[in-house]
Short mmCIF file of C-alpha atoms and ligand atoms in Angstrom, two decimals:
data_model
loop_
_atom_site.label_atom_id
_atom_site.label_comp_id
_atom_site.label_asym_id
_atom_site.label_seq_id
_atom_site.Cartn_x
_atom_site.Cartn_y
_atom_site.Cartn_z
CA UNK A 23 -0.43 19.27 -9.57
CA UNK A 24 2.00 19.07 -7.03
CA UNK A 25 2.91 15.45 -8.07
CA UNK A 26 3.76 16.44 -11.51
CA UNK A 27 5.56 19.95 -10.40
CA UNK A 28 8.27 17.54 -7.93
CA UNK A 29 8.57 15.05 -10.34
CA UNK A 30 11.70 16.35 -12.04
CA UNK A 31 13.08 16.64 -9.06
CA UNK A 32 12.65 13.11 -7.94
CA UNK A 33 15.86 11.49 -9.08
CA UNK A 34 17.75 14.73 -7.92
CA UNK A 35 16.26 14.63 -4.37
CA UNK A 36 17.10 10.63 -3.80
CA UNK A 37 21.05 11.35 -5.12
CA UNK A 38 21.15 13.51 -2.18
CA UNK A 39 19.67 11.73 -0.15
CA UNK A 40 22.01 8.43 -1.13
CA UNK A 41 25.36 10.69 -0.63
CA UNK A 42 24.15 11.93 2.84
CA UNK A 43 22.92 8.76 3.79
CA UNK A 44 26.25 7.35 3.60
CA UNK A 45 27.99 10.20 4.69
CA UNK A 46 25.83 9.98 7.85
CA UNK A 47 26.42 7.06 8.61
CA UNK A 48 22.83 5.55 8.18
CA UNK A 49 24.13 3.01 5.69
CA UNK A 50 27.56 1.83 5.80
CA UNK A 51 29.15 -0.99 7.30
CA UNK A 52 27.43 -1.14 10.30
CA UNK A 53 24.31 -0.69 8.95
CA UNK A 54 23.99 -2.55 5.94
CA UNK A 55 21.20 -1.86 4.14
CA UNK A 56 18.20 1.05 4.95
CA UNK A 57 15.43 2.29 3.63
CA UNK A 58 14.57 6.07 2.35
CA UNK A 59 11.25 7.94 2.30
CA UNK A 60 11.20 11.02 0.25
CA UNK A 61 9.12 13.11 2.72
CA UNK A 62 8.15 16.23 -0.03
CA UNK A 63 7.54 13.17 -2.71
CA UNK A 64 4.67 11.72 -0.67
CA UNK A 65 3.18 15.12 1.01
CA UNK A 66 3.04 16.21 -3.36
CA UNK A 67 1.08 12.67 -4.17
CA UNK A 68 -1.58 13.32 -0.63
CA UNK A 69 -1.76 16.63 -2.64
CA UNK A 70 -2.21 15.78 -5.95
CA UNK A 71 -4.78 12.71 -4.99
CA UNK A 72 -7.07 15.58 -3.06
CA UNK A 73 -6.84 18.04 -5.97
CA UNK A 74 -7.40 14.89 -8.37
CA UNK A 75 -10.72 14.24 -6.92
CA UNK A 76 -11.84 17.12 -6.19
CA UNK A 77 -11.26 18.41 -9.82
CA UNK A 78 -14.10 16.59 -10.90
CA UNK A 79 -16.54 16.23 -7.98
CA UNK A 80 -19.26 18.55 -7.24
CA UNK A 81 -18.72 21.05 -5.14
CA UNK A 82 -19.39 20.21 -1.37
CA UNK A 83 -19.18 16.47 -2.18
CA UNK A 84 -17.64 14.62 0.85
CA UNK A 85 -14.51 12.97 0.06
CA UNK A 86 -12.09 10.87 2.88
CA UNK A 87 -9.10 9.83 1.21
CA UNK A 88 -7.68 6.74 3.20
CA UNK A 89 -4.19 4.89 3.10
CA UNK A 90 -4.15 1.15 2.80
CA UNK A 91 -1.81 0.98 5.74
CA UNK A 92 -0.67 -2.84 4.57
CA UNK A 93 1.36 -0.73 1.79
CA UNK A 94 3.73 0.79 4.08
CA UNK A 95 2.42 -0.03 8.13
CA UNK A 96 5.07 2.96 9.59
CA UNK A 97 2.70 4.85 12.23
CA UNK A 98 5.06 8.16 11.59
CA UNK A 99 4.08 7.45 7.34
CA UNK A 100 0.58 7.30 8.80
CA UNK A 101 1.08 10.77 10.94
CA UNK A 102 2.31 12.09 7.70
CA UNK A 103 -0.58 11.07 5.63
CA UNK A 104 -2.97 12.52 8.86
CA UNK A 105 -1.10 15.81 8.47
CA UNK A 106 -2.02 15.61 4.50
CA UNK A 107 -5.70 14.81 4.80
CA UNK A 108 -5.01 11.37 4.41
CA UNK A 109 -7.28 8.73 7.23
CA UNK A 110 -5.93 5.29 7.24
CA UNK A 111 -7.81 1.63 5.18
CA UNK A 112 -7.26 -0.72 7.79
CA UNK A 113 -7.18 -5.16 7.83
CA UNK A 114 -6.11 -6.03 11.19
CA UNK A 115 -5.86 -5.57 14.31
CA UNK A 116 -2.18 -4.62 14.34
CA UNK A 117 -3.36 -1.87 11.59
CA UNK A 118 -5.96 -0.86 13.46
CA UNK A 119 -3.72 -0.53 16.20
CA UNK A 120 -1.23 1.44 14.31
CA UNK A 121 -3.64 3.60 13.00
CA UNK A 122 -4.80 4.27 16.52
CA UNK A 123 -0.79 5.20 17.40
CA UNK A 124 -0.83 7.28 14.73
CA UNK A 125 -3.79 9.38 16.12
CA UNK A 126 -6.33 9.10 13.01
CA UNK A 127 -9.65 9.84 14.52
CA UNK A 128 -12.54 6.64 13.68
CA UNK A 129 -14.02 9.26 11.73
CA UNK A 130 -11.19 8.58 9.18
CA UNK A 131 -10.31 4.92 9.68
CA UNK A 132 -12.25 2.33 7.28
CA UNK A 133 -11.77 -1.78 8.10
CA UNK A 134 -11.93 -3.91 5.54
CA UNK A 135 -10.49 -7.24 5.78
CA UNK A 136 -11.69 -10.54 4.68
CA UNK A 137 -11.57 -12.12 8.09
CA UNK A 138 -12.77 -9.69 11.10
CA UNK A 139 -13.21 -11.57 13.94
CA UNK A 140 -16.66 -10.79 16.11
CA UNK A 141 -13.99 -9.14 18.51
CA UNK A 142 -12.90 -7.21 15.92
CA UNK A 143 -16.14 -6.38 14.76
CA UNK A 144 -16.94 -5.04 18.26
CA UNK A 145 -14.39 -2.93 18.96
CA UNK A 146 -14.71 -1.29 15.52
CA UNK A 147 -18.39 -0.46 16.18
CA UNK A 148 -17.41 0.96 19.53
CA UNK A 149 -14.87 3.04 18.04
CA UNK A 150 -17.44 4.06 15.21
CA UNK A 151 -14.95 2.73 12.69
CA UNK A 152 -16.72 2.45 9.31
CA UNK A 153 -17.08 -1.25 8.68
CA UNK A 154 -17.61 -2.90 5.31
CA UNK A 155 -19.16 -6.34 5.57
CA UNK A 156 -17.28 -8.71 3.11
CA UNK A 157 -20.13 -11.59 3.35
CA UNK A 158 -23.46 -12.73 4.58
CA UNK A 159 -21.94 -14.35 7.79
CA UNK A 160 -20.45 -11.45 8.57
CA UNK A 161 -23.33 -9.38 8.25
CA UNK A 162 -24.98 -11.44 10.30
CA UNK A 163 -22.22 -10.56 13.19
CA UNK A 164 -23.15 -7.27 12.27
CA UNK A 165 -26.92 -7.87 12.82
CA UNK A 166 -26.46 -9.18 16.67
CA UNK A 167 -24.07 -6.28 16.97
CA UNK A 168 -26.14 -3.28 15.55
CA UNK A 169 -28.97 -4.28 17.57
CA UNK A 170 -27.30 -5.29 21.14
CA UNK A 171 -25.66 -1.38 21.33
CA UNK A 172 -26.15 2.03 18.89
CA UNK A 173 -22.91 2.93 17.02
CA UNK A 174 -21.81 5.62 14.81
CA UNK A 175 -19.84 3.13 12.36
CA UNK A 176 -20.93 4.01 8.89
CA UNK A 177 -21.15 0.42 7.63
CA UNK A 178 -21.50 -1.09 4.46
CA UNK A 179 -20.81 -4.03 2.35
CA UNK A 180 -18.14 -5.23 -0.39
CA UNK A 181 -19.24 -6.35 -3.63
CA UNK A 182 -16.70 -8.36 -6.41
CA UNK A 183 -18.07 -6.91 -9.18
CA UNK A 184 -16.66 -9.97 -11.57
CA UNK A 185 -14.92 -7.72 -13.86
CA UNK A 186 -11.60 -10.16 -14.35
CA UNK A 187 -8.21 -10.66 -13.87
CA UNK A 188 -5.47 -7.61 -14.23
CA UNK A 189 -1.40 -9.30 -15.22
CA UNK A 190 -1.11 -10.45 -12.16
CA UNK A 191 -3.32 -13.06 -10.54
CA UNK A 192 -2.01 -12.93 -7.32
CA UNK A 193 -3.48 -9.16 -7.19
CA UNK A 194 -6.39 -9.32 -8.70
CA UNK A 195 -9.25 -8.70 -6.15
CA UNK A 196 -12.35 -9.31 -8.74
CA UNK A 197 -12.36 -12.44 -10.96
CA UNK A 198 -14.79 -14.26 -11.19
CA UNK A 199 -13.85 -16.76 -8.02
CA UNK A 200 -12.20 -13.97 -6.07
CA UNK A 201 -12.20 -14.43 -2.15
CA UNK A 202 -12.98 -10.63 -1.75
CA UNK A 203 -16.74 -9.85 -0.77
CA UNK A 204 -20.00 -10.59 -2.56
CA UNK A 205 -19.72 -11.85 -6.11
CA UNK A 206 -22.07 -9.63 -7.61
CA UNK A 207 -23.08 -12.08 -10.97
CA UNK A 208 -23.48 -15.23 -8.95
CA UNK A 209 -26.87 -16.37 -9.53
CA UNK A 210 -29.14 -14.48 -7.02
CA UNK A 211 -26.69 -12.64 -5.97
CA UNK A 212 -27.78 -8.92 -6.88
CA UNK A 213 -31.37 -9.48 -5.67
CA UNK A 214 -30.17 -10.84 -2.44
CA UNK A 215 -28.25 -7.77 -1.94
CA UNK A 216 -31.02 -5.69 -2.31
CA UNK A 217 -33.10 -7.19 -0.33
CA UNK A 218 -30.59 -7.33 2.74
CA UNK A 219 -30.09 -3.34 2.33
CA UNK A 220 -33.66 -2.97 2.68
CA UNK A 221 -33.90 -5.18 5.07
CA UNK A 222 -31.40 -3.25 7.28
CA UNK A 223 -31.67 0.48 7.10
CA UNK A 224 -28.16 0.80 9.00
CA UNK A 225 -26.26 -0.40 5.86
CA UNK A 226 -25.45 3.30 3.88
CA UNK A 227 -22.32 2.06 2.02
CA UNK A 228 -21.32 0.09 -0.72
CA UNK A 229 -17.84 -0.82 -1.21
CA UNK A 230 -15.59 -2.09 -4.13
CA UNK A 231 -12.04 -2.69 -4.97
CA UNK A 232 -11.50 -4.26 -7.65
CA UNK A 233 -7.87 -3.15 -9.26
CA UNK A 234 -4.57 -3.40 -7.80
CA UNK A 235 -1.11 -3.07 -9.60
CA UNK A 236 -1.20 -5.19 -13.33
CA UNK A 237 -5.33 -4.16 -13.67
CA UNK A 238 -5.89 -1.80 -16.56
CA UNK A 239 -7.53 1.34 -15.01
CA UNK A 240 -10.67 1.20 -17.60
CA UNK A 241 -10.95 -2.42 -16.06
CA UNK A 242 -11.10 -0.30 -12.90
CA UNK A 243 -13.68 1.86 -13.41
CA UNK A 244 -15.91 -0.98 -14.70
CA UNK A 245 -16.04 -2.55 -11.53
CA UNK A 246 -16.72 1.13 -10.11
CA UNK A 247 -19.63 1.89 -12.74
CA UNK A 248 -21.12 -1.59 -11.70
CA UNK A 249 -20.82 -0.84 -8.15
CA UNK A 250 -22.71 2.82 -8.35
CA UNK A 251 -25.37 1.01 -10.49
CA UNK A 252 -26.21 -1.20 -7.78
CA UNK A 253 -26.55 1.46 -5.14
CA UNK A 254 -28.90 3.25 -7.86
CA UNK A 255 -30.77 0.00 -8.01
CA UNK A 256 -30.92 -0.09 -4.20
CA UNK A 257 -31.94 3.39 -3.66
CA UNK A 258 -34.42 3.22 -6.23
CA UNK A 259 -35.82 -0.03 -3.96
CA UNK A 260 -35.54 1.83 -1.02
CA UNK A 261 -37.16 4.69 -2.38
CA UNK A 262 -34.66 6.77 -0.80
CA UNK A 263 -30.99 7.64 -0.50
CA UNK A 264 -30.34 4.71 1.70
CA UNK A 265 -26.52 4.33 0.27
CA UNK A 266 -25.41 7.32 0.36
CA UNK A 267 -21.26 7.27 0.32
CA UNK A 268 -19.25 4.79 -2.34
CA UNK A 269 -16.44 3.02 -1.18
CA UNK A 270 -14.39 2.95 -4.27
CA UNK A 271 -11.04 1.39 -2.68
CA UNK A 272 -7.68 1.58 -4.39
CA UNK A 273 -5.52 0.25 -6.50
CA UNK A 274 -4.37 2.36 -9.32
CA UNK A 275 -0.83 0.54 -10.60
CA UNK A 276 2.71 2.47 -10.44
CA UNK A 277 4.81 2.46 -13.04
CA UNK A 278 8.35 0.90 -12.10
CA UNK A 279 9.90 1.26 -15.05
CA UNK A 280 11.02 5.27 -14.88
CA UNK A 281 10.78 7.87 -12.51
CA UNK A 282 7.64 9.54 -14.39
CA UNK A 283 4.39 9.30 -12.07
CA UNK A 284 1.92 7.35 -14.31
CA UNK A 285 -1.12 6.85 -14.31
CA UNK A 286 -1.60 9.97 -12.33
CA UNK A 287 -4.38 10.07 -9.41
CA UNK A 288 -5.93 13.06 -12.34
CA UNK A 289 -5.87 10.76 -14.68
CA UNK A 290 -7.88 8.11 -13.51
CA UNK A 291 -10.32 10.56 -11.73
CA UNK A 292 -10.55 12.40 -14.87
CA UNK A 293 -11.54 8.66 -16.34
CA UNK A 294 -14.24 7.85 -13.61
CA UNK A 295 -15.98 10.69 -14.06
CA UNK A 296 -16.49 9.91 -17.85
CA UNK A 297 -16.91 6.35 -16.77
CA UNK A 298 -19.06 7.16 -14.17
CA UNK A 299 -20.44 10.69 -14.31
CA UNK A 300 -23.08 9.99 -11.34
CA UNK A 301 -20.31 9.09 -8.88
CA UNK A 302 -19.55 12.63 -8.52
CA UNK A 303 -22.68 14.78 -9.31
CA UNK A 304 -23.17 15.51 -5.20
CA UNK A 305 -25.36 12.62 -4.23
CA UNK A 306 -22.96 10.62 -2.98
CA UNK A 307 -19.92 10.58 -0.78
CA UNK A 308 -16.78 8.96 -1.77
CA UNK A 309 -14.44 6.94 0.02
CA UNK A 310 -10.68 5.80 -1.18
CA UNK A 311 -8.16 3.61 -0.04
CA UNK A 312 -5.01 4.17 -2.55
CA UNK A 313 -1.79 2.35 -1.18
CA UNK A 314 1.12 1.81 -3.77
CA UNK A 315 0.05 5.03 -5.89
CA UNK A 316 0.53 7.25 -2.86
CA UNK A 317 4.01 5.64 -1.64
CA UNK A 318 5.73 3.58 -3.95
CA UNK A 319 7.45 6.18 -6.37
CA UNK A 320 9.01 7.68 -2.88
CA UNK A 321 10.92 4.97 -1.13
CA UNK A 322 14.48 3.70 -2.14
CA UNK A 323 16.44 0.77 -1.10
CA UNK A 324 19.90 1.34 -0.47
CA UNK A 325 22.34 -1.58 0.29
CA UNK A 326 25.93 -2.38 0.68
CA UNK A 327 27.87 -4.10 -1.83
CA UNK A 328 29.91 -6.70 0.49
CA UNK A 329 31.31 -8.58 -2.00
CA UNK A 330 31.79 -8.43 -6.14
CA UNK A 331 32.26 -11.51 -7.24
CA UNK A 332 32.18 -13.51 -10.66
CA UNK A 333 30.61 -16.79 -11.60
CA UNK A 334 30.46 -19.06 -14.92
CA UNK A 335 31.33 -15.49 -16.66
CA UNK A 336 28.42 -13.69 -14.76
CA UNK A 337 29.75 -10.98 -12.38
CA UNK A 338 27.55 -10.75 -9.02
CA UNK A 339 27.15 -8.09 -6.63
CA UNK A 340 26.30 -9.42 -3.11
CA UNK A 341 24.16 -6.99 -1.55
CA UNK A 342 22.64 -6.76 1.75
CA UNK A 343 18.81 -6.14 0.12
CA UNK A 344 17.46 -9.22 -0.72
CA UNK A 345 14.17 -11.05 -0.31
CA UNK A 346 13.97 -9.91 3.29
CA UNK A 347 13.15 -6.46 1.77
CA UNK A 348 12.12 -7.36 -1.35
CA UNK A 349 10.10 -10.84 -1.75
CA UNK A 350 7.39 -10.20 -3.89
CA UNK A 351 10.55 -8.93 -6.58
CA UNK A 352 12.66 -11.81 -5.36
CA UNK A 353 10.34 -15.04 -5.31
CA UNK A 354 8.33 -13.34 -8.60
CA UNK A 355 10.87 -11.50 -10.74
CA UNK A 356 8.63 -11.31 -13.77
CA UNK A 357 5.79 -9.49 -12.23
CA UNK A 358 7.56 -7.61 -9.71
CA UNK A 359 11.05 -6.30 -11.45
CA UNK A 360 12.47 -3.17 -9.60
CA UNK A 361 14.71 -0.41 -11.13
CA UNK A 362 18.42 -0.49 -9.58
CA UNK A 363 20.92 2.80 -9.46
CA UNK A 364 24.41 1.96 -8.84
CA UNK A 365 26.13 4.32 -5.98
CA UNK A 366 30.24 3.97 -5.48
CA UNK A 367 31.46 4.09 -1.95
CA UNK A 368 30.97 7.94 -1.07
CA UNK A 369 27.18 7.39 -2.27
CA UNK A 370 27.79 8.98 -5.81
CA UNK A 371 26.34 7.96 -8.64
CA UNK A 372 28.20 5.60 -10.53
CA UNK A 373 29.21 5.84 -14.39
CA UNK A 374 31.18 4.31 -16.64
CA UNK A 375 29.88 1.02 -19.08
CA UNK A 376 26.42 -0.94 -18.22
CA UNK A 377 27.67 -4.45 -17.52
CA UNK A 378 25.11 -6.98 -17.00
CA UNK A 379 25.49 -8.48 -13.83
CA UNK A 380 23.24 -10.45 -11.03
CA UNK A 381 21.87 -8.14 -7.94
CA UNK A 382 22.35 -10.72 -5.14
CA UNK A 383 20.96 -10.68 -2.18
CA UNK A 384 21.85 -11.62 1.28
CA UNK A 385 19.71 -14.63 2.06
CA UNK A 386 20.80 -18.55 1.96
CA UNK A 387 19.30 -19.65 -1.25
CA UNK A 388 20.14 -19.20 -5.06
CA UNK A 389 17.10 -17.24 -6.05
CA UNK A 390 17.63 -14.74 -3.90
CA UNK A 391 18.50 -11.92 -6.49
CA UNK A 392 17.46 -8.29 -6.81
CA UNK A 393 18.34 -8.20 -10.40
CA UNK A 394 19.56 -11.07 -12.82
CA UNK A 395 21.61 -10.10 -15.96
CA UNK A 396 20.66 -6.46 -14.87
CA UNK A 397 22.86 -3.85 -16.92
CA UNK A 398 24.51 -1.31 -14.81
CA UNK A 399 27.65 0.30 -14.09
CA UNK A 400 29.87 -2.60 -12.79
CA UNK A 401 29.28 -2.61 -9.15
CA UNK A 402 32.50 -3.12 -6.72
CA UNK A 403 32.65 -4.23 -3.13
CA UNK A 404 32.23 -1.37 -0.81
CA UNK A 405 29.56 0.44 -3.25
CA UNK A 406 26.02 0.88 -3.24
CA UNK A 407 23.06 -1.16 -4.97
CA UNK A 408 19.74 0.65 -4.87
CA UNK A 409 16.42 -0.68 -5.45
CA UNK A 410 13.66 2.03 -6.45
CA UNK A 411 9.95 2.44 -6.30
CA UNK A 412 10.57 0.71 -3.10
CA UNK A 413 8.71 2.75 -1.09
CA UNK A 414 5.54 0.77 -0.81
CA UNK A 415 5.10 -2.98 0.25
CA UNK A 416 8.90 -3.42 -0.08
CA UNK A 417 11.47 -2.40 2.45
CA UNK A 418 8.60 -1.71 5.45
CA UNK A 419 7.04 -5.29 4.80
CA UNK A 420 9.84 -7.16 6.33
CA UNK A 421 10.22 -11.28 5.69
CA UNK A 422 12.15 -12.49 8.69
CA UNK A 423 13.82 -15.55 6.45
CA UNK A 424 17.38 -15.97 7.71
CA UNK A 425 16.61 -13.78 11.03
CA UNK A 426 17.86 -11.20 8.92
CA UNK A 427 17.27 -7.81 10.54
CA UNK A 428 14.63 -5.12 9.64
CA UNK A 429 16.62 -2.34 8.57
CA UNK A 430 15.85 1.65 9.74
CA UNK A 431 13.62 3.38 7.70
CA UNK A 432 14.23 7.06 7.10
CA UNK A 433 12.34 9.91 6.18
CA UNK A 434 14.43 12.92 3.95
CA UNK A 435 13.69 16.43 3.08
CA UNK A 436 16.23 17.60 0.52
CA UNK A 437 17.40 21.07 0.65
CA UNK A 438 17.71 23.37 -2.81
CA UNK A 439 20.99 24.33 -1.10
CA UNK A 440 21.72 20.30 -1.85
CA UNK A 441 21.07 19.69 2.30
CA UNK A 442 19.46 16.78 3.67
CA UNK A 443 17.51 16.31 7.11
CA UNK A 444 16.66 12.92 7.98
CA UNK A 445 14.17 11.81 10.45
CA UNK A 446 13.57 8.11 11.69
CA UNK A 447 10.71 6.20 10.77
CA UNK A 448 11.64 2.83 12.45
CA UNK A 449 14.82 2.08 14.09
CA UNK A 450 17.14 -0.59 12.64
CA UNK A 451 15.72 -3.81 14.60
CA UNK A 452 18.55 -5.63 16.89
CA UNK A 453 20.38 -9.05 16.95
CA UNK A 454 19.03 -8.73 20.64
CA UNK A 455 15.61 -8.11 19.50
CA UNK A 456 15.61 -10.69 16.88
CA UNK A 457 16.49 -13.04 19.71
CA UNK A 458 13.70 -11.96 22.20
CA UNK A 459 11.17 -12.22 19.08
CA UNK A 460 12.25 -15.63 19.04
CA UNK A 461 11.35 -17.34 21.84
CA UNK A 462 14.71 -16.05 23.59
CA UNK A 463 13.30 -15.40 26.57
CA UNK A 464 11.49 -18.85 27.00
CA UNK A 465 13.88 -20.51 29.28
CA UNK A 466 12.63 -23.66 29.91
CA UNK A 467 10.90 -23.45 26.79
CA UNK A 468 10.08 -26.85 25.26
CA UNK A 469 11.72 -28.70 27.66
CA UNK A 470 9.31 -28.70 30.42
CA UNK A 471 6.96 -31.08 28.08
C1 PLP B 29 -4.69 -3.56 -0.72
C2 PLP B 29 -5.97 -2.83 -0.69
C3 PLP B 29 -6.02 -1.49 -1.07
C4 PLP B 29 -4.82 -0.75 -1.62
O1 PLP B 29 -4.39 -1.28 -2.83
P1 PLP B 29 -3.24 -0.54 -3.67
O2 PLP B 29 -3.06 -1.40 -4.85
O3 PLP B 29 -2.03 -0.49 -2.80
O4 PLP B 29 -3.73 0.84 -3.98
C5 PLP B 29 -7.23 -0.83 -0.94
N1 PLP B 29 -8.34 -1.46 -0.49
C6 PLP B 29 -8.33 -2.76 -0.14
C7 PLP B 29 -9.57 -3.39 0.35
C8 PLP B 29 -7.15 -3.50 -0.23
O5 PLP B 29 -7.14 -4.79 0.10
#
């Protein structure tokens, strides 16, 4: 609900925030480029997600709601999230480590990734982390660790249920020869599973996810439906409610092209429980780990124009966003293009005639462009490019090419009274830190060889 009652608001609450972040000072000429987190946009998605699922659950039904912290790794986004009812999806140990800044209790923390080490491993079953197993060597780590000390991980494993491929390949976690988990319609595959889950009483969860932006969302509840119908298979085995929370992971795809908030979270619960009606009748718990759906629509870019120039007829804004900030969009502009807003020098909107122009960016290679051909007010030196729907796995993923910096991150609230408070979410990263993160402090360095 609360998604959908902001959402007119959006575009209102980032002009503010654009005109006080230059008028603050944040972005300018000393500060380049920035990114902006709309602070009431992402506490109304943690809202709407909760009220999404539990719309259609049984009443009573246990429900953790995680972030996949690779989508925006910020430990005050993360504190944010906590505050919302949100744990934390984790796939390293720097996540993991993060999550732990950010306070979130084990109880709410869920690792996942495709390559745990068995230190890893350890210290999540001595945190009682839940754990889900991606493969049988893995499980066998598991095995040695379950029965050298007793933990209170809930632990599970992942399944590929085989579905196939969303738009983009690069994202899509269950084709056939996927890396992700245990391909479910190999040969022997299905009875192999059930016979390790009765083999091992400790294993109570089954995991899946199988979407990610580009994946049609009945595609996504496909791989869900198979997943429940092999933990009904298994129970039935077992005799007993051996699994008894799904994992159904993330995934559901934001739409870049306008600021409308579609697919909702609503939506696609609405669609699992037609899909999948026994997923929420009270049997079973359910686990999530959304990402892009719960920040994306909330962050914005905002960049310096340093120069306007024109080439071979083509004008060109050179901006100080490029792939640094945005390299899925930059080195794969057909599956990744991003909505720009023009801003003129005092952070105002800009009008006047859409003239399609190249977005450039600041790195040392031709392809390094926000936007190509992109129709927009004609932007001058001195105003303000802004890429939107930035606020997950953009601008907080930084790409070090160039030893360009990281830039701040800020969090906004946006007053009715047309105020804006800004908070920090990660300071603006150094030329003297850049240096130090580079081997600056090696004196001797390679020399001593
Ligand atoms: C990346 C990832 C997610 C989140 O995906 P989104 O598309 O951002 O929602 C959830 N679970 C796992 C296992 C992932 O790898």
């Amino acid at each position: 609900m609360a998604a959908t009652d902001a959402s007119p608001h959006l575009s209102t609450r980032r002009d503010q925030a654009v005109r006080a972040a230059v008028e603050q000072g944040l972005v300018g000429p000393s500060a380049p480029v920035a990114g902006l987190l709309d602070v009431t946009g992402i506490r109304a998605s943690a809202a709407a997600l909760r009220a999404a699922f539990d719309a259609v659950a049984a009443p009573g039904t246990e429900i953790l709601h995680t972030f996949a912290v690779k989508a925006t790794p910020l430990v005050p986004v993360l504190r944010l999230l906590r505050e919302e009812g949100i744990g934390v999806e984790v796939a390293s140990p720097g996540e993991l480590a993060l999550a732990r800044a950010a306070v979130v209790p084990p109880t709410h923390t869920v690792l996942d990734s495709p390559a745990k080490t068995s230190a890893e491993l350890r210290e999540a079953l001595a945190l009682g982390i839940a754990v889900n197993a991606d493969n049988a060597q893995e499980l066998a780590r598991l095995d040695a660790l379950v029965s050298s000390a007793p933990t209170r991980s809930p632990l599970g494993v992942r399944v590929n249920p085989q579905i196939g491929a969303g738009s983009i390949g690069a994202l899509s976690t269950a084709t056939a020869t996927s890396k992700f988990g245990v391909a479910l319609r190999d040969e022997g595959a299905r009875a192999w599973l059930v016979r390790t889950y009765l083999d091992r009483p400790w294993l109570t969860r089954l995991h899946t996810h199988s979407g990610s932006q580009g994946v049609p969302l009945e595609l996504m509840a496909e791989g869900v439906r198979t997943t429940y119908e092999l933990a009904e298979e298994i129970n039935a085995a077992a005799g007993r409610q051996q699994i008894d929370t799904l994992d159904i992971g993330g995934g559901l795809p934001v739409n870049f092209a306008s600021d409308e908030e579609t697919p909702t979270h609503a939506a696609y619960a609405q669609l699992l429980a037609e899909t999948v009606p026994g997923l929420f009748d009270g049997r079973y718990g359910i686990v999530t780990e959304f990402g892009r759906s719960l920040l994306a629509k909330h962050g914005t870019l905002l960049a310096l124009v340093e120069y306007a120039k024109e080439s071979g007829g083509r004008p060109i804004a050179v901006t100080h966003a490029g792939v640094q900030v945005a390299t899925r969009t930059v080195y794969a502009p057909g599956s990744w293009p991003l909505r720009i807003a023009a801003y003129d020098a005092k952070g105002l909107p800009k009008t006047g005639p859409a003239v399609a122009q190249d977005v450039a960016g600041p790195a040392c290679f031709a392809g390094d462009l926000l936007a190509e051909n992109h129709p927009l007010p004609l932007l001058e030196a001195g105003d303000y490019a802004a890429a939107l729907d930035t606020g997950a796995y953009y601008f907080a993923q930084h790409y070090s090419y160039n030893s360009l910096a990281r830039p701040g991150v800020y969090g906004f609230v946006a007053d009715a009274d047309g105020g804006v408070r800004f908070a920090t979410a990660r300071e603006p990263q150094t030329v003297e830190e850049i240096v130090a993160e580079s081997g600056g402090g090696l004196r001797r360095g390679l020399r001593d060889l």
